[in-house]
mmCIF file of C-alpha atoms in Angstrom:
data_model
loop_
_atom_site.group_PDB
_atom_site.id
_atom_site.type_symbol
_atom_site.label_atom_id
_atom_site.label_comp_id
_atom_site.label_asym_id
_atom_site.label_seq_id
_atom_site.Cartn_x
_atom_site.Cartn_y
_atom_site.Cartn_z
ATOM 1 C CA MET A 1 5.258 24.663 6.184
ATOM 2 C CA GLY A 2 7.991 24.410 8.671
ATOM 3 C CA LYS A 3 7.721 20.556 9.575
ATOM 4 C CA ARG A 4 8.003 20.179 5.722
ATOM 5 C CA LEU A 5 11.053 22.192 5.870
ATOM 6 C CA PHE A 6 12.677 20.373 8.086
ATOM 7 C CA GLN A 7 11.673 16.547 7.251
ATOM 8 C CA LEU A 8 12.933 17.801 3.842
ATOM 9 C CA ILE A 9 16.119 18.877 5.170
ATOM 10 C CA ARG A 10 16.430 15.985 6.929
ATOM 11 C CA ASP A 11 15.664 13.720 3.870
ATOM 12 C CA ALA A 12 18.492 15.218 1.942
ATOM 13 C CA LEU A 13 21.204 14.925 4.884
ATOM 14 C CA ASN A 14 20.347 10.960 5.317
ATOM 15 C CA TYR A 15 21.062 11.331 1.059
ATOM 16 C CA PHE A 16 23.921 13.175 1.244
ATOM 17 C CA SER A 17 25.471 11.504 3.776
ATOM 18 C CA GLU A 18 24.920 8.294 2.153
ATOM 19 C CA VAL A 19 27.406 9.839 -0.410
ATOM 20 C CA ILE A 20 29.830 11.293 1.697
ATOM 21 C CA PHE A 21 30.076 8.262 3.874
ATOM 22 C CA PRO A 22 29.651 5.371 1.468
ATOM 23 C CA PHE A 23 28.417 1.909 2.811
ATOM 24 C CA GLU A 24 30.885 -0.183 4.431
ATOM 25 C CA GLU A 25 31.212 -3.359 2.121
ATOM 26 C CA GLU A 26 28.863 -5.512 4.738
ATOM 27 C CA CYS A 27 25.787 -7.127 4.236
ATOM 28 C CA ILE A 28 23.050 -5.363 5.647
ATOM 29 C CA CYS A 29 21.011 -8.674 7.200
ATOM 30 C CA CYS A 30 24.138 -10.492 8.384
ATOM 31 C CA GLU A 31 26.962 -7.645 9.022
ATOM 32 C CA GLU A 32 29.150 -10.268 6.917
ATOM 33 C CA TYR A 33 31.567 -8.966 4.323
ATOM 34 C CA SER A 34 29.599 -8.759 0.829
ATOM 35 C CA GLU A 35 30.531 -5.973 -1.931
ATOM 36 C CA GLU A 36 26.778 -6.104 -3.069
ATOM 37 C CA LEU A 37 23.533 -4.838 -0.356
ATOM 38 C CA LEU A 38 22.546 -8.242 0.643
ATOM 39 C CA CYS A 39 25.060 -11.085 0.689
ATOM 40 C CA ARG A 40 24.306 -14.131 -1.826
ATOM 41 C CA ARG A 41 23.139 -15.946 1.524
ATOM 42 C CA CYS A 42 21.189 -13.475 2.678
ATOM 43 C CA ARG A 43 19.754 -12.566 -0.782
ATOM 44 C CA GLY A 44 18.947 -16.830 -1.553
ATOM 45 C CA ARG A 45 17.519 -16.734 1.761
ATOM 46 C CA ILE A 46 14.840 -14.363 0.514
ATOM 47 C CA LYS A 47 11.961 -16.505 -0.236
ATOM 48 C CA LYS A 48 9.596 -14.486 -3.622
ATOM 49 C CA LEU A 49 6.078 -15.018 -3.646
ATOM 50 C CA SER A 50 4.709 -15.901 -6.954
ATOM 51 C CA HIS A 51 1.073 -15.694 -7.226
ATOM 52 C CA SER A 52 -1.086 -13.015 -6.294
ATOM 53 C CA TYR A 53 -4.254 -12.197 -4.183
ATOM 54 C CA PRO A 54 -7.646 -11.551 -5.631
ATOM 55 C CA ILE A 55 -9.843 -8.511 -4.013
ATOM 56 C CA LYS A 56 -13.277 -8.231 -4.872
ATOM 57 C CA LYS A 57 -14.808 -4.456 -4.369
ATOM 58 C CA GLU A 58 -17.965 -3.522 -5.711
ATOM 59 C CA GLY A 59 -17.854 -5.488 -8.611
ATOM 60 C CA THR A 60 -14.336 -4.906 -9.534
ATOM 61 C CA LEU A 61 -11.246 -7.873 -9.180
ATOM 62 C CA LEU A 62 -8.396 -6.671 -8.027
ATOM 63 C CA ARG A 63 -4.956 -8.275 -8.020
ATOM 64 C CA ALA A 64 -2.977 -7.620 -4.674
ATOM 65 C CA TYR A 65 0.646 -9.035 -4.684
ATOM 66 C CA SER A 66 3.382 -9.953 -2.211
ATOM 67 C CA ILE A 67 7.127 -9.532 -3.404
ATOM 68 C CA ALA A 68 8.155 -11.841 -0.395
ATOM 69 C CA TYR A 69 7.344 -14.532 2.290
ATOM 70 C CA TYR A 70 8.003 -12.441 6.432
ATOM 71 C CA SER A 71 11.233 -14.265 6.617
ATOM 72 C CA ASP A 72 14.118 -13.664 8.999
ATOM 73 C CA SER A 73 16.068 -12.267 6.196
ATOM 74 C CA MET A 74 13.321 -9.782 5.196
ATOM 75 C CA LYS A 75 12.733 -9.265 9.159
ATOM 76 C CA LYS A 76 15.933 -7.427 10.275
ATOM 77 C CA ILE A 77 15.633 -5.784 6.312
ATOM 78 C CA ILE A 78 12.297 -3.913 6.908
ATOM 79 C CA LEU A 79 12.986 -3.205 10.793
ATOM 80 C CA SER A 80 16.670 -1.700 9.457
ATOM 81 C CA TYR A 81 15.095 0.738 7.508
ATOM 82 C CA LYS A 82 11.744 1.426 9.033
ATOM 83 C CA TYR A 83 13.730 2.245 12.945
ATOM 84 C CA LYS A 84 17.142 2.674 12.227
ATOM 85 C CA ASN A 85 16.517 4.585 9.453
ATOM 86 C CA ASN A 86 19.030 2.576 6.804
ATOM 87 C CA PHE A 87 18.375 4.249 3.194
ATOM 88 C CA ARG A 88 20.282 0.839 1.853
ATOM 89 C CA ALA A 89 17.386 -0.921 2.708
ATOM 90 C CA LEU A 90 15.024 1.345 0.906
ATOM 91 C CA GLU A 91 17.739 0.362 -1.768
ATOM 92 C CA VAL A 92 16.907 -3.827 -1.712
ATOM 93 C CA PHE A 93 13.220 -2.923 -1.473
ATOM 94 C CA GLU A 94 13.377 -0.780 -4.400
ATOM 95 C CA GLU A 95 15.299 -3.433 -6.573
ATOM 96 C CA LEU A 96 12.997 -6.478 -5.256
ATOM 97 C CA ALA A 97 10.074 -4.188 -5.942
ATOM 98 C CA VAL A 98 11.421 -3.111 -9.926
ATOM 99 C CA ASP A 99 12.112 -6.222 -10.773
ATOM 100 C CA PHE A 100 9.208 -8.149 -9.216
ATOM 101 C CA ILE A 101 6.961 -6.106 -11.402
ATOM 102 C CA LYS A 102 9.240 -6.331 -14.694
ATOM 103 C CA SER A 103 8.846 -10.485 -14.062
ATOM 104 C CA LYS A 104 5.551 -9.816 -13.695
ATOM 105 C CA GLY A 105 4.815 -7.648 -16.758
ATOM 106 C CA LEU A 106 2.208 -5.495 -14.679
ATOM 107 C CA THR A 107 1.424 -2.391 -15.775
ATOM 108 C CA PHE A 108 -0.010 0.497 -14.119
ATOM 109 C CA ASP A 109 -0.965 4.458 -14.288
ATOM 110 C CA LEU A 110 0.449 5.435 -10.715
ATOM 111 C CA ILE A 111 1.881 4.721 -7.254
ATOM 112 C CA THR A 112 0.537 5.256 -3.825
ATOM 113 C CA TYR A 113 1.469 4.635 -0.726
ATOM 114 C CA VAL A 114 0.185 3.746 3.032
ATOM 115 C CA PRO A 115 -0.179 6.964 5.221
ATOM 116 C CA LEU A 116 1.484 7.229 8.297
ATOM 117 C CA SER A 117 -0.376 8.222 11.498
ATOM 118 C CA ILE A 118 0.537 11.637 12.852
ATOM 119 C CA LYS A 119 1.761 9.705 15.744
ATOM 120 C CA ALA A 120 4.302 7.490 13.646
ATOM 121 C CA TYR A 121 5.184 10.556 11.569
ATOM 122 C CA LYS A 122 6.619 12.757 14.121
ATOM 123 C CA LYS A 123 8.312 9.039 15.546
ATOM 124 C CA ARG A 124 10.292 8.559 12.275
ATOM 125 C CA GLY A 125 10.272 11.388 10.768
ATOM 126 C CA PHE A 126 9.761 10.371 7.470
ATOM 127 C CA ASN A 127 6.865 7.734 5.889
ATOM 128 C CA GLN A 128 9.202 4.733 4.694
ATOM 129 C CA SER A 129 6.402 3.295 2.198
ATOM 130 C CA ARG A 130 6.340 7.229 0.577
ATOM 131 C CA LEU A 131 9.920 7.233 0.048
ATOM 132 C CA LEU A 132 9.609 3.819 -1.470
ATOM 133 C CA ALA A 133 6.643 4.526 -3.528
ATOM 134 C CA GLU A 134 8.434 7.653 -4.864
ATOM 135 C CA ARG A 135 11.455 5.565 -5.960
ATOM 136 C CA ILE A 136 9.708 2.707 -7.667
ATOM 137 C CA ALA A 137 7.055 5.619 -9.257
ATOM 138 C CA THR A 138 10.546 7.257 -10.865
ATOM 139 C CA SER A 139 11.882 3.356 -11.960
ATOM 140 C CA PHE A 140 8.765 3.903 -14.249
ATOM 141 C CA ASN A 141 8.177 7.282 -14.850
ATOM 142 C CA LYS A 142 4.991 7.310 -13.057
ATOM 143 C CA ASP A 143 3.222 9.520 -10.839
ATOM 144 C CA CYS A 144 3.381 8.875 -7.066
ATOM 145 C CA ARG A 145 -0.045 10.396 -5.572
ATOM 146 C CA GLU A 146 -1.285 10.789 -1.717
ATOM 147 C CA LEU A 147 -4.348 9.068 -2.608
ATOM 148 C CA LEU A 148 -5.295 7.011 0.518
ATOM 149 C CA LYS A 149 -5.798 8.007 4.178
ATOM 150 C CA LYS A 150 -5.014 6.387 7.615
ATOM 151 C CA GLY A 151 -8.508 5.924 9.845
ATOM 152 C CA GLY A 152 -9.060 5.474 13.447
ATOM 153 C CA ASN A 153 -7.152 7.643 15.526
ATOM 154 C CA ASN A 154 -4.113 9.931 13.852
#
Protein backbone atom coordinates (compact mmCIF):
# COMPACT_ATOMS: atom_id res chain seq x y z
CA MET A 1 0.00 0.00 0.00
CA GLY A 2 2.81 2.44 0.87
CA LYS A 3 4.60 2.04 -2.48
CA ARG A 4 1.36 2.47 -4.41
CA LEU A 5 0.47 5.61 -2.45
CA PHE A 6 3.96 7.02 -3.03
CA GLN A 7 3.59 6.31 -6.76
CA LEU A 8 0.22 8.05 -6.94
CA ILE A 9 1.63 11.10 -5.19
CA ARG A 10 4.64 11.19 -7.54
CA ASP A 11 2.39 10.92 -10.62
CA ALA A 12 0.12 13.66 -9.32
CA LEU A 13 3.10 15.95 -8.68
CA ASN A 14 4.40 15.36 -12.21
CA TYR A 15 1.03 16.25 -13.72
CA PHE A 16 0.54 19.29 -11.49
CA SER A 17 4.06 20.55 -12.21
CA GLU A 18 3.15 20.69 -15.89
CA VAL A 19 0.17 22.89 -15.02
CA ILE A 20 2.10 25.14 -12.64
CA PHE A 21 5.19 25.33 -14.85
CA PRO A 22 3.88 25.14 -18.41
CA PHE A 23 6.25 23.87 -21.04
CA GLU A 24 8.65 26.18 -22.72
CA GLU A 25 7.73 26.82 -26.29
CA GLU A 26 10.15 24.34 -27.75
CA CYS A 27 9.91 21.14 -29.70
CA ILE A 28 10.47 18.11 -27.47
CA CYS A 29 12.51 16.48 -30.21
CA CYS A 30 14.91 19.14 -31.55
CA GLU A 31 14.40 21.76 -28.80
CA GLU A 32 13.90 24.55 -31.37
CA TYR A 33 11.17 27.13 -30.86
CA SER A 34 7.71 25.72 -31.47
CA GLU A 35 4.24 26.55 -30.28
CA GLU A 36 3.42 22.86 -30.59
CA LEU A 37 4.90 19.89 -28.72
CA LEU A 38 6.58 18.90 -31.98
CA CYS A 39 7.73 21.41 -34.56
CA ARG A 40 6.54 21.00 -38.13
CA ARG A 41 9.92 19.63 -39.24
CA CYS A 42 10.12 16.93 -36.53
CA ARG A 43 6.45 16.00 -36.96
CA GLY A 44 7.13 15.58 -40.68
CA ARG A 45 10.02 13.24 -39.91
CA ILE A 46 7.72 10.76 -38.18
CA LYS A 47 7.01 8.17 -40.83
CA LYS A 48 3.66 6.57 -40.12
CA LEU A 49 2.83 2.98 -41.01
CA SER A 50 -0.35 2.08 -42.79
CA HIS A 51 -0.42 -1.71 -42.69
CA SER A 52 -0.96 -4.30 -39.99
CA TYR A 53 0.93 -7.44 -39.09
CA PRO A 54 -1.05 -10.68 -38.89
CA ILE A 55 -0.70 -12.82 -35.78
CA LYS A 56 -2.26 -16.27 -35.82
CA LYS A 57 -2.90 -17.77 -32.41
CA GLU A 58 -4.89 -20.95 -31.83
CA GLY A 59 -6.77 -20.59 -35.11
CA THR A 60 -7.64 -16.93 -34.53
CA LEU A 61 -6.20 -14.23 -36.76
CA LEU A 62 -5.31 -11.04 -34.95
CA ARG A 63 -3.91 -7.84 -36.38
CA ALA A 64 -1.06 -5.94 -34.73
CA TYR A 65 -0.42 -2.32 -35.64
CA SER A 66 2.57 -0.06 -35.24
CA ILE A 67 1.93 3.65 -35.54
CA ALA A 68 5.33 4.76 -36.83
CA TYR A 69 8.78 3.60 -37.80
CA TYR A 70 11.48 3.78 -35.13
CA SER A 71 13.14 6.84 -36.64
CA ASP A 72 15.56 9.25 -34.98
CA SER A 73 12.67 11.54 -34.03
CA MET A 74 10.63 8.72 -32.52
CA LYS A 75 13.68 7.42 -30.69
CA LYS A 76 14.28 10.82 -29.07
CA ILE A 77 10.66 11.10 -27.99
CA ILE A 78 10.54 7.54 -26.62
CA LEU A 79 13.78 7.91 -24.65
CA SER A 80 12.68 11.27 -23.29
CA TYR A 81 9.47 9.73 -21.98
CA LYS A 82 10.93 6.47 -20.68
CA TYR A 83 14.06 7.75 -18.99
CA LYS A 84 13.53 11.47 -18.38
CA ASN A 85 9.89 11.33 -17.26
CA ASN A 86 8.96 13.84 -19.97
CA PHE A 87 5.18 13.74 -19.81
CA ARG A 88 4.96 16.11 -22.78
CA ALA A 89 6.15 13.14 -24.86
CA LEU A 90 3.23 11.15 -23.46
CA GLU A 91 0.91 13.72 -25.00
CA VAL A 92 2.58 13.21 -28.38
CA PHE A 93 2.16 9.43 -28.17
CA GLU A 94 -1.45 9.79 -27.09
CA GLU A 95 -2.20 12.13 -29.99
CA LEU A 96 -0.48 9.83 -32.51
CA ALA A 97 -2.26 6.74 -31.18
CA VAL A 98 -5.73 8.32 -31.02
CA ASP A 99 -5.36 9.80 -34.52
CA PHE A 100 -4.15 6.43 -35.85
CA ILE A 101 -7.02 4.47 -34.29
CA LYS A 102 -9.57 6.95 -35.64
CA SER A 103 -8.03 7.07 -39.11
CA LYS A 104 -8.11 3.26 -39.38
CA GLY A 105 -11.62 3.02 -37.96
CA LEU A 106 -10.37 0.45 -35.45
CA THR A 107 -12.74 -0.79 -32.78
CA PHE A 108 -11.86 -2.46 -29.51
CA ASP A 109 -13.38 -3.45 -26.21
CA LEU A 110 -10.59 -2.51 -23.84
CA ILE A 111 -6.94 -1.52 -23.65
CA THR A 112 -4.14 -3.34 -21.89
CA TYR A 113 -0.43 -2.60 -21.58
CA VAL A 114 2.93 -4.28 -21.33
CA PRO A 115 3.95 -4.84 -17.71
CA LEU A 116 7.35 -3.79 -16.39
CA SER A 117 9.75 -5.96 -14.49
CA ILE A 118 9.96 -5.16 -10.80
CA LYS A 119 13.50 -3.85 -11.33
CA ALA A 120 12.43 -1.50 -14.15
CA TYR A 121 9.42 -0.31 -12.16
CA LYS A 122 11.60 0.52 -9.15
CA LYS A 123 14.08 2.35 -11.37
CA ARG A 124 11.53 4.41 -13.33
CA GLY A 125 8.88 4.73 -10.65
CA PHE A 126 6.01 4.27 -13.10
CA ASN A 127 4.92 2.12 -16.02
CA GLN A 128 5.04 4.36 -19.08
CA SER A 129 2.99 1.98 -21.23
CA ARG A 130 0.28 1.83 -18.57
CA LEU A 131 -0.05 5.62 -18.49
CA LEU A 132 -0.34 5.73 -22.27
CA ALA A 133 -2.88 2.89 -22.30
CA GLU A 134 -4.98 4.65 -19.65
CA ARG A 135 -5.01 7.89 -21.64
CA ILE A 136 -5.96 6.14 -24.88
CA ALA A 137 -8.70 4.20 -23.07
CA THR A 138 -10.05 7.44 -21.63
CA SER A 139 -10.06 9.06 -25.09
CA PHE A 140 -12.34 6.30 -26.35
CA ASN A 141 -14.32 5.83 -23.13
CA LYS A 142 -13.02 2.25 -22.76
CA ASP A 143 -11.63 0.26 -19.85
CA CYS A 144 -7.91 -0.16 -19.29
CA ARG A 145 -6.99 -3.40 -17.52
CA GLU A 146 -3.87 -5.22 -16.48
CA LEU A 147 -4.17 -8.49 -18.41
CA LEU A 148 -0.58 -9.42 -19.24
CA LYS A 149 2.03 -10.85 -16.90
CA LYS A 150 5.76 -10.34 -17.16
CA GLY A 151 7.54 -13.61 -17.93
CA GLY A 152 11.01 -14.69 -16.88
CA ASN A 153 12.89 -13.07 -14.02
CA ASN A 154 10.98 -10.17 -12.57
